[in-house]
Short mmCIF file of C-alpha atoms in Angstrom, two decimals:
data_model
loop_
_atom_site.label_atom_id
_atom_site.label_comp_id
_atom_site.label_asym_id
_atom_site.label_seq_id
_atom_site.Cartn_x
_atom_site.Cartn_y
_atom_site.Cartn_z
CA MET A 1 -86.39 126.13 74.16
CA LYS A 2 -88.45 125.12 71.17
CA ILE A 3 -92.22 125.18 71.65
CA LYS A 4 -93.85 122.21 69.96
CA SER A 5 -97.54 122.69 70.75
CA VAL A 6 -100.13 125.28 71.73
CA VAL A 7 -100.55 123.58 75.10
CA GLN A 8 -96.82 123.85 75.79
CA PHE A 9 -96.88 127.49 74.70
CA ILE A 10 -99.73 128.32 77.11
CA ARG A 11 -97.97 126.48 79.97
CA GLU A 12 -94.76 128.42 79.37
CA LEU A 13 -96.64 131.72 79.30
CA ASP A 14 -98.36 130.80 82.55
CA LYS A 15 -94.96 130.17 84.19
CA ILE A 16 -93.74 133.61 83.14
CA SER A 17 -96.83 135.48 84.28
CA PRO A 18 -99.88 133.69 85.67
CA LYS A 19 -101.86 136.95 85.41
CA ILE A 20 -101.59 137.20 81.62
CA PHE A 21 -104.94 135.57 81.01
CA GLN A 22 -106.68 136.89 84.11
CA ASN A 23 -106.09 140.62 84.46
CA GLU A 24 -107.28 142.93 81.67
CA ASN A 25 -105.47 145.91 83.27
CA GLU A 26 -102.02 144.33 82.92
CA ARG A 27 -101.70 143.78 79.18
CA VAL A 28 -98.87 141.89 77.56
CA TYR A 29 -98.25 142.47 73.85
CA TYR A 30 -96.95 139.95 71.32
CA ARG A 31 -95.26 140.38 67.96
CA GLY A 32 -95.85 136.92 66.53
CA GLU A 33 -92.71 136.92 64.40
CA ALA A 34 -90.99 133.62 63.66
CA ARG A 35 -87.72 135.31 62.70
CA ASP A 36 -85.30 136.76 65.26
CA TYR A 37 -84.64 140.34 64.17
CA LYS A 38 -81.92 140.75 66.81
CA GLU A 39 -81.44 144.48 67.53
CA ASN A 40 -84.34 145.29 65.19
CA LYS A 41 -86.92 143.39 67.29
CA LEU A 42 -89.37 146.19 67.95
CA MET A 43 -88.69 148.32 64.93
CA PRO A 44 -91.00 148.73 61.92
CA LYS A 45 -89.65 147.24 58.70
CA VAL A 46 -88.96 150.61 57.06
CA PHE A 47 -86.47 151.45 59.84
CA ARG A 48 -84.80 148.03 60.15
CA VAL A 49 -81.31 147.28 58.96
CA ASN A 50 -81.16 144.26 56.63
CA LEU A 51 -79.39 141.58 58.69
CA GLU A 52 -77.69 140.08 55.62
CA THR A 53 -76.47 143.23 53.87
CA GLY A 54 -76.38 145.81 56.67
CA GLU A 55 -78.37 148.22 54.48
CA LYS A 56 -81.54 150.06 55.45
CA HIS A 57 -84.84 149.17 53.82
CA PHE A 58 -86.78 151.29 51.34
CA CYS A 59 -87.76 154.92 51.74
CA GLU A 60 -91.39 154.81 52.85
CA GLN A 61 -92.41 157.98 50.98
CA LYS A 62 -91.13 156.61 47.67
CA GLU A 63 -92.85 153.29 48.30
CA TYR A 64 -96.05 155.12 49.29
CA GLN A 65 -96.11 157.05 46.02
CA ARG A 66 -95.13 154.00 43.96
CA ALA A 67 -97.90 151.86 45.51
CA ILE A 68 -100.56 154.45 44.71
CA ARG A 69 -99.19 154.98 41.20
CA GLN A 70 -98.99 151.24 40.38
CA ARG A 71 -102.27 150.15 42.01
CA PRO A 72 -104.60 153.19 42.01
CA GLU A 73 -107.66 150.94 42.22
CA GLU A 74 -106.45 149.72 45.64
CA PHE A 75 -105.93 153.19 47.06
CA SER A 76 -108.94 155.49 46.71
CA ASN A 77 -108.66 159.27 47.08
CA ASN A 78 -110.62 159.31 50.33
CA MET A 79 -108.30 156.91 52.19
CA SER A 80 -106.39 158.32 55.13
CA THR A 81 -102.62 158.02 55.29
CA LEU A 82 -103.02 155.35 57.97
CA ASP A 83 -105.38 153.38 55.71
CA VAL A 84 -102.88 153.55 52.85
CA LEU A 85 -99.98 152.50 55.09
CA SER A 86 -102.04 149.61 56.48
CA LYS A 87 -102.84 148.38 53.01
CA MET A 88 -99.21 148.78 51.93
CA GLN A 89 -98.13 146.68 54.90
CA HIS A 90 -100.69 144.05 53.94
CA PHE A 91 -99.00 143.88 50.52
CA GLY A 92 -95.59 143.41 52.20
CA ILE A 93 -94.27 146.92 51.55
CA ALA A 94 -91.99 148.38 54.23
CA THR A 95 -93.86 150.93 56.37
CA ARG A 96 -93.50 152.66 59.73
CA LEU A 97 -96.31 150.52 61.17
CA LEU A 98 -95.60 147.73 63.66
CA ASP A 99 -98.02 144.83 64.10
CA TYR A 100 -98.69 143.57 67.60
CA THR A 101 -101.51 141.87 69.45
CA VAL A 102 -102.69 141.10 72.98
CA ASN A 103 -103.57 137.56 71.93
CA PRO A 104 -100.60 135.19 72.37
CA LEU A 105 -102.14 132.73 69.92
#
C-alpha cells in the first residue's frame, strides 16, 4: 500500500493500533526511512551490508579519527564520544547510532 497523505497515514496507524496516540505507557517507535533496507532494517549504517555491492560500510573508528582530523573546528576536545558520533551521523558518516522516534510524523 502506498500512503498518499498524512490523514491516510494516521488512519492506517489507527487501524493497526488504536492505542498508539492514547497510551504513553505503550510506546511505538518509528524509523522514518523511505528506503527498504531489507535484512538491515534495524541496524546502524556502520554495520549494514551495502545492498548493491554486498560489502560492509566503513570502519567507524577510522571515520571517527578522519572526521576529527579533517574538521577539528567541529569537534572540540571536551565533546563526549556520543556527541562526536551524533555530529558525525549528522554529516552522513556511518556510525553505530540508530535514529528513531516516538512521533510517527
